[in-house]
mmCIF file of C-alpha atoms and ligand atoms in Angstrom:
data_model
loop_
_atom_site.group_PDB
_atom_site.id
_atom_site.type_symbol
_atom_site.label_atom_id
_atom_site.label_comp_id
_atom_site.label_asym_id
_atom_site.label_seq_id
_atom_site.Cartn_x
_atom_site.Cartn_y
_atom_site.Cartn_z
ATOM 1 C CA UNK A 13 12.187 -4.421 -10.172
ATOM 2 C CA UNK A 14 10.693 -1.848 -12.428
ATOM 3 C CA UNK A 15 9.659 1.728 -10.650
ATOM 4 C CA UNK A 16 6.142 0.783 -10.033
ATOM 5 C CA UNK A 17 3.895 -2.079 -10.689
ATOM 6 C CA UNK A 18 0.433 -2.260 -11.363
ATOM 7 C CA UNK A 19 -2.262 -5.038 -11.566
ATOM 8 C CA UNK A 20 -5.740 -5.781 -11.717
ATOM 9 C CA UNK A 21 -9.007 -8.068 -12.141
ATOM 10 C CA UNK A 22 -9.875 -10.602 -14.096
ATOM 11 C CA UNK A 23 -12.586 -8.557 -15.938
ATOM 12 C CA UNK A 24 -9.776 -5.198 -16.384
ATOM 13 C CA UNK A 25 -12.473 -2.728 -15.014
ATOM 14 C CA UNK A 26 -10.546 -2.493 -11.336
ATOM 15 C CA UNK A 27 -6.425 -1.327 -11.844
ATOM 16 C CA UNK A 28 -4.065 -0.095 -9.930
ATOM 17 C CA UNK A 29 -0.845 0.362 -9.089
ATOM 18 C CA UNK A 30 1.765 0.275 -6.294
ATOM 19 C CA UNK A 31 3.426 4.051 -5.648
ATOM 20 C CA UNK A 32 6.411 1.961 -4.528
ATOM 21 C CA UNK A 33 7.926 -1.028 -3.493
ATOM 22 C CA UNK A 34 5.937 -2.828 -0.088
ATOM 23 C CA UNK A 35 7.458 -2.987 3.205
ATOM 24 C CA UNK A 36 7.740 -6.985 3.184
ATOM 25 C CA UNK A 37 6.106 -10.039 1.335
ATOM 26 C CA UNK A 38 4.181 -12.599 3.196
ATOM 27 C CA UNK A 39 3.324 -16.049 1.597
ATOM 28 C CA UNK A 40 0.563 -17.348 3.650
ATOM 29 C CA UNK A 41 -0.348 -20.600 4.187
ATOM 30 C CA UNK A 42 -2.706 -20.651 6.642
ATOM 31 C CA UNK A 43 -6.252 -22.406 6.626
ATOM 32 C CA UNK A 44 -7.660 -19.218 5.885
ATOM 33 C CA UNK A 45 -5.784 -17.668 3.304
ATOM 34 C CA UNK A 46 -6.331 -21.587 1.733
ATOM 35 C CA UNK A 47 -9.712 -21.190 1.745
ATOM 36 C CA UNK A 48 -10.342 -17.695 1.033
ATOM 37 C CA UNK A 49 -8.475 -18.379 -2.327
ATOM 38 C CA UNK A 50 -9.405 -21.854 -3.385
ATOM 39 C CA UNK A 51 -5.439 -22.812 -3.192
ATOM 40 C CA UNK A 52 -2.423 -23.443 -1.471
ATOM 41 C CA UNK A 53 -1.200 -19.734 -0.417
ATOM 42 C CA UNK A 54 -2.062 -16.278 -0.487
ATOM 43 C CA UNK A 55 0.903 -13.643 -1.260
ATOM 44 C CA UNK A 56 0.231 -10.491 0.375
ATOM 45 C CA UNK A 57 2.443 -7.542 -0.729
ATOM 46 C CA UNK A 58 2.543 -5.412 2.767
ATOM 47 C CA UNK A 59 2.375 -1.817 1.722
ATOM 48 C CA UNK A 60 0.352 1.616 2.996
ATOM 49 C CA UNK A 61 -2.792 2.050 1.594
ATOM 50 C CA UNK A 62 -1.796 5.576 0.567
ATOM 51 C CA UNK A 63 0.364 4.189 -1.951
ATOM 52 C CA UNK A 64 -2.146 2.001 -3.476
ATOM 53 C CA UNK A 65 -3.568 3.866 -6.329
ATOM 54 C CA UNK A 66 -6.369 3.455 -8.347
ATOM 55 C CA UNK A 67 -5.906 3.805 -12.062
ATOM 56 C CA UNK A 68 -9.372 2.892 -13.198
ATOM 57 C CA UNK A 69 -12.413 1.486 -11.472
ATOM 58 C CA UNK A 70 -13.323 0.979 -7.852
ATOM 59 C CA UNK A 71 -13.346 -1.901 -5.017
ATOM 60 C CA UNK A 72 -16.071 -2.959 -2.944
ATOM 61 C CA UNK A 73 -15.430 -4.173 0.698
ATOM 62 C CA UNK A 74 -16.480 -7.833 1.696
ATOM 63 C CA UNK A 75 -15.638 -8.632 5.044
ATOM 64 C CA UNK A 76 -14.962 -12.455 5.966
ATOM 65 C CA UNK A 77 -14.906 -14.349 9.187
ATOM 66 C CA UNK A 78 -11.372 -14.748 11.080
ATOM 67 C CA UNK A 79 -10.156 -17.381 13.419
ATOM 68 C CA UNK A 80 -8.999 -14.898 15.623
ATOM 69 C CA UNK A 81 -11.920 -12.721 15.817
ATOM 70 C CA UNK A 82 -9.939 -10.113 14.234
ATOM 71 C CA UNK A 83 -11.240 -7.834 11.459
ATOM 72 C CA UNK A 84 -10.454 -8.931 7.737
ATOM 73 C CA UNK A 85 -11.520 -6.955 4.647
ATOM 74 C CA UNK A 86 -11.245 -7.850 1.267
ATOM 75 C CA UNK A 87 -11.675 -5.642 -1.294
ATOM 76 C CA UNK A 88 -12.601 -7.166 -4.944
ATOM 77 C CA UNK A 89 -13.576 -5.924 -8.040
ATOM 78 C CA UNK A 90 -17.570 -5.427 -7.645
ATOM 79 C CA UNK A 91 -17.813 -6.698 -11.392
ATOM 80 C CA UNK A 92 -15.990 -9.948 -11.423
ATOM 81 C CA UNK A 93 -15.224 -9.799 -7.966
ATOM 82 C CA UNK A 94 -11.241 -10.902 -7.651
ATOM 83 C CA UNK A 95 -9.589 -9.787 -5.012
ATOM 84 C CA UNK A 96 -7.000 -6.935 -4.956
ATOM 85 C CA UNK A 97 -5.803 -6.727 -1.681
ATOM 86 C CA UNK A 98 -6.912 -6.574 2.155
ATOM 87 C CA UNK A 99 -7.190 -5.276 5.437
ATOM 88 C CA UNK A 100 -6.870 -6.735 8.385
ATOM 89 C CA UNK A 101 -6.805 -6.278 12.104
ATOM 90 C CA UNK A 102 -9.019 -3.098 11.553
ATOM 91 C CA UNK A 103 -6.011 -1.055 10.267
ATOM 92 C CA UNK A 104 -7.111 0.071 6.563
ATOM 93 C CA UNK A 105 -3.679 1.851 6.757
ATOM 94 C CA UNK A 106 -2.104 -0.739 5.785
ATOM 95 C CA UNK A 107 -2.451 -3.134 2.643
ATOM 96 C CA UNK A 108 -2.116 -6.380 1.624
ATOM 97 C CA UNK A 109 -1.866 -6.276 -1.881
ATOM 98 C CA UNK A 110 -2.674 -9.698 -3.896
ATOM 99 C CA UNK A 111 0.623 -10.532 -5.659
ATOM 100 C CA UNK A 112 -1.222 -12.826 -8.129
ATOM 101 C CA UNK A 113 -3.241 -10.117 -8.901
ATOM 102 C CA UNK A 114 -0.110 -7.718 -10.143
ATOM 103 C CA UNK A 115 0.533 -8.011 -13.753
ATOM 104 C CA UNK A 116 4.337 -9.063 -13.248
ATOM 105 C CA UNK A 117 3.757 -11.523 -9.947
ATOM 106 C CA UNK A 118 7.140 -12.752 -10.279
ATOM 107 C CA UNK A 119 8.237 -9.235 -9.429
ATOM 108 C CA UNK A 120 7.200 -9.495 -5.384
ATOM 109 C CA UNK A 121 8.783 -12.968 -4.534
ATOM 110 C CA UNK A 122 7.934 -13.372 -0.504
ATOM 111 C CA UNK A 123 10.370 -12.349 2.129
ATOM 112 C CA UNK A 124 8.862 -15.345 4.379
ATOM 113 C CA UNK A 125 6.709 -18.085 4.500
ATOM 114 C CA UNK A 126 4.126 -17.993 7.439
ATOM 115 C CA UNK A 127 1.560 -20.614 9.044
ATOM 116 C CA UNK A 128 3.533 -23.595 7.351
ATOM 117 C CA UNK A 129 2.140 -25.338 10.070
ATOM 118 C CA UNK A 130 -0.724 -25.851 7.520
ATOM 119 C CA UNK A 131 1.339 -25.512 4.378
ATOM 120 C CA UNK A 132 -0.018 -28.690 2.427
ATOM 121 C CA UNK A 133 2.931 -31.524 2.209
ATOM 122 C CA UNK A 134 3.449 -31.254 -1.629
ATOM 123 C CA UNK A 135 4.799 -27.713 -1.875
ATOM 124 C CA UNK A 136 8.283 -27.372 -1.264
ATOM 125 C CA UNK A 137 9.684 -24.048 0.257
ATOM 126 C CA UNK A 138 12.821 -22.548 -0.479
ATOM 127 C CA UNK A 139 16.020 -23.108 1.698
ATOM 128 C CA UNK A 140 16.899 -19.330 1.487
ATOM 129 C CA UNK A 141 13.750 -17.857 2.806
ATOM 130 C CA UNK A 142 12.581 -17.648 6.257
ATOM 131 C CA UNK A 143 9.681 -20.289 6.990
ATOM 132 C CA UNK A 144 7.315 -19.912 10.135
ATOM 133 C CA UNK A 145 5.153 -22.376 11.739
ATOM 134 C CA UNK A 146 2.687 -19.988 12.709
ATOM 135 C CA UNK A 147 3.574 -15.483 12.499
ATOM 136 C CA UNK A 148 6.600 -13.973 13.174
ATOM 137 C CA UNK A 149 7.705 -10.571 15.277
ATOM 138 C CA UNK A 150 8.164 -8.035 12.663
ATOM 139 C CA UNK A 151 10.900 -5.827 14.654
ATOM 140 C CA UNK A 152 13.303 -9.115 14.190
ATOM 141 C CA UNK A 153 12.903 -9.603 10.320
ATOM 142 C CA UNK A 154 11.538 -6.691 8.685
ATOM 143 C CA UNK A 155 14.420 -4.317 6.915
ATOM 144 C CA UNK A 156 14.625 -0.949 8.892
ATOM 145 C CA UNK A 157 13.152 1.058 6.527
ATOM 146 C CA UNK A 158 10.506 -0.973 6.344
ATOM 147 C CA UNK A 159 9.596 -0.810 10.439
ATOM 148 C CA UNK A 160 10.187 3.170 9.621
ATOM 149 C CA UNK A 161 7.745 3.273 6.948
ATOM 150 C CA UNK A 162 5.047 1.350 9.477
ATOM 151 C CA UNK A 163 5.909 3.136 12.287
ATOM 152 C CA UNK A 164 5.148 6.309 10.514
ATOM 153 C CA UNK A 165 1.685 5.077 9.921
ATOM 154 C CA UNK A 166 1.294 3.816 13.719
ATOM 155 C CA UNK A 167 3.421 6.191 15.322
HETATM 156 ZN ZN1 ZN B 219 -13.239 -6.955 -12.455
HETATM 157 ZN ZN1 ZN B 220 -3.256 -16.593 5.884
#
């Protein structure tokens, strides 16, 4: 994967780009993340906000309604409003950066599948990646470095 990746909006005002590589990859499929996009998955690129950084434009903050009660952000372009990446749980520490929205998306392929309890029946995961029915404890599949880089955030 190249050094660092950037992406954008549909409308080019909003760019960024990733100071390095994100702690994991989630491909979402819940009812949510189905909705919220108009599609069959969301894939969230799990990375500290810190190292999100803004090359040109701005985001605006739309909050949306959870099924767990739970904060969730999303930030979008304010022009043509796509969405870049959000926040969840009330921790803006920590990203989720839109995949689709990077410029390469084949670069971040997902290091799991989640909520394929609701994955619709006509895509087909891979063998070689670790599927979920519903979330997954982090301290069992993340990479080391990856719970070092959160737990530096969370302490
Ligand atoms: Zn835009
Ligand atoms: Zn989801």
């Amino acid at each position: 994967m190249p050094e660092t990746l950037e992406g954008g909006c549909a409308c080019g005002r909003a760019r960024y780009r990733l100071a390095s590589k994100p702690m994991f990859v989630n491909c979402c499929h819940c009812r949510d993340c189905q909705r919220q996009t108009g599609s069959a998955f969301v894939i969230n690129a799990v990375i500290e906000t810190n190292r999100v950084e803004m090359l040109s434009g701005e985001t605006k903050a739309v909050p949306v309604p959870t099924g767990s009660g739970r904060p969730h952000v999303i930030h979008r372009c304010p022009h043509c409003e796509t969405a870049l990446w959000s926040f969840y749980d009330g921790w803006p520490e920590l990203s989720y950066v839109r995949v689709g929205a990077l410029d390469d998306p084949s670069a971040l392929p997902p290091d799991a599948h989640i909520y394929t309890r609701s994955k619709l029946p006509w895509v087909a995961l891979p063998a070689d990646v670790p599927a979920f029915p519903a979330s997954y404890s982090s301290k069992t599949l993340w990479p080391p470095e990856s719970l070092e880089r959160r737990k530096a955030l969370f302490g």
